[in-house]
One Martini backbone bead per residue (centre of mass of N, CA, C, O) as a GRO file, in nm:
protein
  261
    1MET     BB    1   3.226  -2.364   3.298
    2GLU     BB    2   3.060  -2.660   3.155
    3THR     BB    3   2.989  -2.886   2.907
    4ASP     BB    4   2.764  -3.174   2.914
    5SER     BB    5   2.754  -3.459   2.678
    6ALA     BB    6   2.751  -3.748   2.831
    7ILE     BB    7   2.464  -3.775   2.959
    8ASP     BB    8   2.301  -3.623   2.708
    9ARG     BB    9   2.262  -3.647   2.347
   10SER     BB   10   2.030  -3.491   2.321
   11ASP     BB   11   1.833  -3.196   2.244
   12ARG     BB   12   1.683  -3.142   2.521
   13TRP     BB   13   1.962  -3.091   2.671
   14ASP     BB   14   2.146  -2.819   2.845
   15ILE     BB   15   2.448  -2.881   3.001
   16ARG     BB   16   2.575  -2.720   3.297
   17HIS     BB   17   2.889  -2.706   3.470
   18PHE     BB   18   2.983  -2.648   3.820
   19PRO     BB   19   3.204  -2.655   4.067
   20THR     BB   20   3.094  -2.359   4.158
   21ILE     BB   21   2.805  -2.203   4.325
   22ASP     BB   22   2.556  -2.047   4.468
   23SER     BB   23   2.297  -2.115   4.255
   24THR     BB   24   2.127  -2.295   4.028
   25ASN     BB   25   1.852  -2.157   4.041
   26ARG     BB   26   1.947  -1.868   4.001
   27TRP     BB   27   2.081  -1.910   3.724
   28VAL     BB   28   1.832  -2.019   3.569
   29LEU     BB   29   1.646  -1.782   3.623
   30ASP     BB   30   1.818  -1.574   3.476
   31GLU     BB   31   1.812  -1.720   3.202
   32ALA     BB   32   1.505  -1.719   3.170
   33ARG     BB   33   1.471  -1.405   3.170
   34ALA     BB   34   1.669  -1.399   2.902
   35GLY     BB   35   1.538  -1.659   2.717
   36ALA     BB   36   1.579  -1.936   2.777
   37PRO     BB   37   1.531  -2.249   2.697
   38SER     BB   38   1.411  -2.534   2.720
   39GLY     BB   39   1.652  -2.756   2.895
   40LEU     BB   40   1.807  -2.615   3.097
   41VAL     BB   41   2.110  -2.715   3.279
   42ALA     BB   42   2.228  -2.715   3.624
   43SER     BB   43   2.534  -2.813   3.771
   44ALA     BB   44   2.704  -2.912   4.089
   45ASP     BB   45   2.940  -2.963   4.339
   46HIS     BB   46   2.880  -2.665   4.463
   47GLN     BB   47   2.700  -2.463   4.710
   48SER     BB   48   2.693  -2.148   4.881
   49ALA     BB   49   2.348  -2.084   4.829
   50GLY     BB   50   2.154  -2.300   4.887
   51ARG     BB   51   1.802  -2.387   4.834
   52GLY     BB   52   1.501  -2.437   4.990
   53ARG     BB   53   1.234  -2.455   5.141
   54LEU     BB   54   1.135  -2.172   5.309
   55GLY     BB   55   1.446  -2.054   5.287
   56ARG     BB   56   1.631  -2.281   5.315
   57ALA     BB   57   1.923  -2.433   5.352
   58TRP     BB   58   2.158  -2.609   5.138
   59VAL     BB   59   2.386  -2.843   5.283
   60ALA     BB   60   2.701  -2.958   5.125
   61PRO     BB   61   2.957  -3.118   5.056
   62PRO     BB   62   3.170  -3.138   4.822
   63GLY     BB   63   3.066  -3.398   4.597
   64THR     BB   64   2.796  -3.544   4.761
   65SER     BB   65   2.581  -3.423   4.551
   66LEU     BB   66   2.291  -3.366   4.379
   67LEU     BB   67   2.303  -3.057   4.185
   68VAL     BB   68   2.002  -2.936   4.024
   69SER     BB   69   1.871  -2.744   3.740
   70VAL     BB   70   1.553  -2.692   3.558
   71LEU     BB   71   1.415  -2.583   3.251
   72LEU     BB   72   1.060  -2.527   3.202
   73ARG     BB   73   0.840  -2.490   2.921
   74LEU     BB   74   0.486  -2.446   2.975
   75GLU     BB   75   0.152  -2.515   2.889
   76ILE     BB   76  -0.007  -2.388   3.179
   77GLU     BB   77  -0.192  -2.362   3.437
   78LEU     BB   78  -0.140  -2.199   3.723
   79GLU     BB   79  -0.291  -2.415   3.918
   80LYS     BB   80  -0.074  -2.650   3.784
   81VAL     BB   81   0.227  -2.598   3.867
   82ASN     BB   82   0.267  -2.812   4.096
   83THR     BB   83   0.295  -3.054   3.898
   84VAL     BB   84   0.596  -3.010   3.834
   85ALA     BB   85   0.708  -3.080   4.114
   86MET     BB   86   0.585  -3.360   4.120
   87ALA     BB   87   0.736  -3.465   3.870
   88ALA     BB   88   1.023  -3.426   3.985
   89SER     BB   89   0.995  -3.613   4.232
   90LEU     BB   90   0.925  -3.862   4.070
   91ALA     BB   91   1.179  -3.870   3.889
   92LEU     BB   92   1.376  -3.911   4.121
   93LEU     BB   93   1.258  -4.164   4.245
   94GLU     BB   94   1.268  -4.333   3.967
   95GLY     BB   95   1.592  -4.280   3.928
   96LEU     BB   96   1.651  -4.472   4.122
   97PRO     BB   97   1.742  -4.744   4.226
   98SER     BB   98   1.526  -4.999   4.267
   99GLU     BB   99   1.619  -5.085   4.564
  100LEU     BB  100   1.545  -4.786   4.661
  101SER     BB  101   1.277  -4.693   4.535
  102SER     BB  102   1.094  -4.926   4.663
  103ARG     BB  103   1.170  -4.788   4.976
  104SER     BB  104   1.054  -4.523   4.883
  105GLY     BB  105   0.924  -4.180   4.915
  106LEU     BB  106   0.680  -3.921   4.961
  107LYS     BB  107   0.692  -3.597   5.103
  108TRP     BB  108   0.517  -3.344   5.174
  109PRO     BB  109   0.564  -3.223   4.877
  110ASN     BB  110   0.910  -3.285   4.774
  111ASP     BB  111   1.018  -3.539   4.926
  112VAL     BB  112   1.266  -3.784   4.966
  113VAL     BB  113   1.215  -4.095   5.140
  114VAL     BB  114   1.351  -4.315   5.405
  115GLY     BB  115   1.126  -4.338   5.587
  116ASP     BB  116   1.230  -4.079   5.818
  117ARG     BB  117   1.439  -4.003   5.586
  118LYS     BB  118   1.612  -3.769   5.405
  119LEU     BB  119   1.734  -3.761   5.062
  120ALA     BB  120   1.545  -3.537   4.916
  121GLY     BB  121   1.485  -3.226   4.726
  122VAL     BB  122   1.233  -2.991   4.597
  123LEU     BB  123   1.244  -2.687   4.393
  124ALA     BB  124   0.995  -2.453   4.276
  125GLU     BB  125   1.008  -2.193   4.017
  126SER     BB  126   0.830  -1.916   3.879
  127ILE     BB  127   0.762  -1.756   3.551
  128LEU     BB  128   0.574  -1.510   3.440
  129PRO     BB  129   0.434  -1.353   3.207
  130SER     BB  130   0.533  -1.045   3.035
  131GLY     BB  131   0.424  -0.797   2.868
  132ASP     BB  132   0.396  -0.915   2.550
  133LYS     BB  133   0.353  -1.215   2.713
  134SER     BB  134   0.100  -1.202   2.914
  135ASN     BB  135  -0.092  -1.402   2.718
  136SER     BB  136   0.070  -1.639   2.762
  137PRO     BB  137   0.060  -1.993   2.841
  138GLU     BB  138   0.351  -1.975   2.924
  139ILE     BB  139   0.560  -2.136   3.173
  140ALA     BB  140   0.830  -2.091   3.383
  141VAL     BB  141   1.017  -2.368   3.530
  142VAL     BB  142   1.222  -2.421   3.817
  143VAL     BB  143   1.396  -2.716   3.905
  144GLY     BB  144   1.528  -2.821   4.215
  145VAL     BB  145   1.794  -3.052   4.317
  146GLY     BB  146   1.863  -3.245   4.623
  147CYS     BB  147   2.096  -3.524   4.662
  148ASN     BB  148   2.209  -3.765   4.863
  149LEU     BB  149   2.505  -3.968   4.815
  150GLU     BB  150   2.810  -3.978   4.997
  151GLN     BB  151   2.720  -3.966   5.274
  152LYS     BB  152   2.814  -4.105   5.607
  153GLU     BB  153   2.752  -3.826   5.751
  154PHE     BB  154   2.599  -3.595   5.986
  155PRO     BB  155   2.496  -3.352   6.141
  156ALA     BB  156   2.350  -3.356   6.445
  157GLU     BB  157   2.082  -3.191   6.362
  158VAL     BB  158   2.029  -3.432   6.108
  159SER     BB  159   2.100  -3.739   6.166
  160ALA     BB  160   1.790  -3.843   6.228
  161VAL     BB  161   1.670  -3.719   5.918
  162ALA     BB  162   1.908  -3.836   5.738
  163THR     BB  163   2.022  -3.947   5.409
  164SER     BB  164   2.185  -4.179   5.173
  165CYS     BB  165   2.294  -4.374   4.923
  166ALA     BB  166   2.540  -4.487   5.079
  167LEU     BB  167   2.359  -4.587   5.327
  168GLU     BB  168   2.136  -4.761   5.138
  169LEU     BB  169   2.373  -4.882   4.960
  170GLU     BB  170   2.606  -5.119   4.832
  171LYS     BB  171   2.625  -4.941   4.592
  172THR     BB  172   2.733  -4.718   4.353
  173ILE     BB  173   2.624  -4.382   4.272
  174THR     BB  174   2.637  -4.151   4.039
  175ARG     BB  175   2.567  -3.840   3.935
  176ASP     BB  176   2.538  -3.902   3.632
  177ASP     BB  177   2.340  -4.137   3.658
  178LEU     BB  178   2.115  -3.984   3.811
  179LEU     BB  179   2.077  -3.755   3.611
  180SER     BB  180   1.996  -3.926   3.368
  181SER     BB  181   1.744  -4.065   3.499
  182PHE     BB  182   1.598  -3.808   3.580
  183LEU     BB  183   1.569  -3.680   3.293
  184SER     BB  184   1.410  -3.911   3.171
  185ARG     BB  185   1.163  -3.887   3.368
  186LEU     BB  186   1.108  -3.585   3.321
  187ALA     BB  187   1.034  -3.608   3.026
  188PHE     BB  188   0.787  -3.782   3.066
  189TRP     BB  189   0.622  -3.597   3.266
  190SER     BB  190   0.628  -3.334   3.095
  191ASP     BB  191   0.474  -3.461   2.858
  192GLU     BB  192   0.216  -3.513   3.012
  193ILE     BB  193   0.156  -3.217   3.069
  194SER     BB  194   0.162  -3.115   2.771
  195SER     BB  195  -0.086  -3.327   2.704
  196GLY     BB  196  -0.292  -3.294   2.965
  197ASN     BB  197  -0.186  -3.530   3.191
  198HIS     BB  198  -0.197  -3.441   3.505
  199TRP     BB  199  -0.340  -3.688   3.640
  200SER     BB  200  -0.102  -3.887   3.613
  201VAL     BB  201   0.075  -3.740   3.813
  202ILE     BB  202  -0.111  -3.739   4.059
  203SER     BB  203  -0.148  -4.046   4.078
  204ALA     BB  204   0.154  -4.122   4.111
  205TYR     BB  205   0.208  -3.943   4.353
  206ARG     BB  206  -0.003  -4.057   4.548
  207ALA     BB  207   0.116  -4.356   4.547
  208ARG     BB  208   0.403  -4.224   4.691
  209LEU     BB  209   0.253  -4.086   4.939
  210VAL     BB  210   0.333  -4.121   5.280
  211THR     BB  211   0.152  -3.902   5.418
  212LEU     BB  212  -0.082  -4.065   5.380
  213GLY     BB  213  -0.235  -4.157   5.686
  214THR     BB  214  -0.081  -3.950   5.858
  215SER     BB  215   0.041  -3.808   6.128
  216VAL     BB  216   0.038  -3.448   6.166
  217ARG     BB  217   0.234  -3.145   6.162
  218VAL     BB  218   0.127  -2.806   6.105
  219ASP     BB  219   0.310  -2.518   5.975
  220LEU     BB  220   0.191  -2.178   5.887
  221GLY     BB  221   0.330  -1.966   6.104
  222ASN     BB  222   0.033  -1.872   6.248
  223GLU     BB  223  -0.010  -2.196   6.264
  224THR     BB  224  -0.066  -2.496   6.467
  225PHE     BB  225  -0.134  -2.845   6.379
  226GLU     BB  226  -0.318  -3.151   6.409
  227GLY     BB  227  -0.344  -3.463   6.207
  228ILE     BB  228  -0.479  -3.610   5.908
  229ALA     BB  229  -0.367  -3.722   5.609
  230THR     BB  230  -0.591  -3.787   5.326
  231ASP     BB  231  -0.509  -3.590   5.074
  232ILE     BB  232  -0.521  -3.464   4.739
  233ASP     BB  233  -0.558  -3.233   4.506
  234SER     BB  234  -0.546  -3.100   4.179
  235SER     BB  235  -0.298  -2.901   4.306
  236GLY     BB  236  -0.147  -3.061   4.558
  237ARG     BB  237  -0.300  -3.024   4.804
  238LEU     BB  238  -0.336  -3.075   5.143
  239LEU     BB  239  -0.545  -3.294   5.326
  240VAL     BB  240  -0.672  -3.214   5.656
  241THR     BB  241  -0.768  -3.368   5.964
  242LYS     BB  242  -0.844  -3.259   6.246
  243ILE     BB  243  -0.900  -3.345   6.568
  244ASN     BB  244  -1.191  -3.179   6.553
  245GLY     BB  245  -1.274  -3.240   6.225
  246GLU     BB  246  -1.146  -3.037   6.062
  247HIS     BB  247  -1.101  -2.916   5.733
  248VAL     BB  248  -0.783  -2.880   5.557
  249VAL     BB  249  -0.604  -2.669   5.328
  250VAL     BB  250  -0.268  -2.716   5.211
  251SER     BB  251  -0.033  -2.519   5.039
  252VAL     BB  252   0.162  -2.395   5.270
  253GLY     BB  253   0.411  -2.577   5.462
  254ASP     BB  254   0.504  -2.751   5.754
  255VAL     BB  255   0.550  -3.108   5.753
  256VAL     BB  256   0.512  -3.349   6.016
  257HIS     BB  257   0.583  -3.660   6.104
  258LEU     BB  258   0.431  -3.866   6.336
  259ARG     BB  259   0.516  -4.068   6.580
  260SER     BB  260   0.476  -4.394   6.711
  261PHE     BB  261   0.515  -4.535   7.060
   0.00000   0.00000   0.00000
């Protein structure tokens, strides 16, 4: 492990870099439980057990992706914790070079997509106060980001649904450059949350959410249905109108955009 001071020289971030690690999210979660302060950042060239949403593995060849996890300690109501993941996905989207960010969007809940192809994903995990701090309003949230940077090709099983910065841009973007711009935008949005302006996060997130107005298939594990994604609520939950007209609020689930042929 090494400390990286070149990316951000402010006192806000404490960046630790690992050539290889099992999971940056796991490491930051452990540090958070041990009392690490807000602003701890772990990045890696390679993860041997990287995780995405719904327990899925995040697999990327060494050195080809931005793999980073950030600890944020915020005084926030529990029902608004999803706003932190929304802020992180916004920060990553806005941290991309403008020529790529302008034609990218967000797929509910926290994927960055270019058209129908996934560029990046965000995973947020929370630690609630316990013991003597059980009445504290502060919640620790670890946001993990995986963004495809240098891949020129993908395994056959994901080649039709994945993309990378290298495939989408004529110029090269380095991991350090993207990490720096991501952390800058994350600082902005987390400050908005800390100031009680969670609605500004929701509004900006909604404006970039390409899922809205789209025909979707929703897999809840015990039920699968199709409908139109119409909006998100104040907690970031997806509102879907099923084919039969029934309105459903989706908190957790796998959402697939359906193509029209």
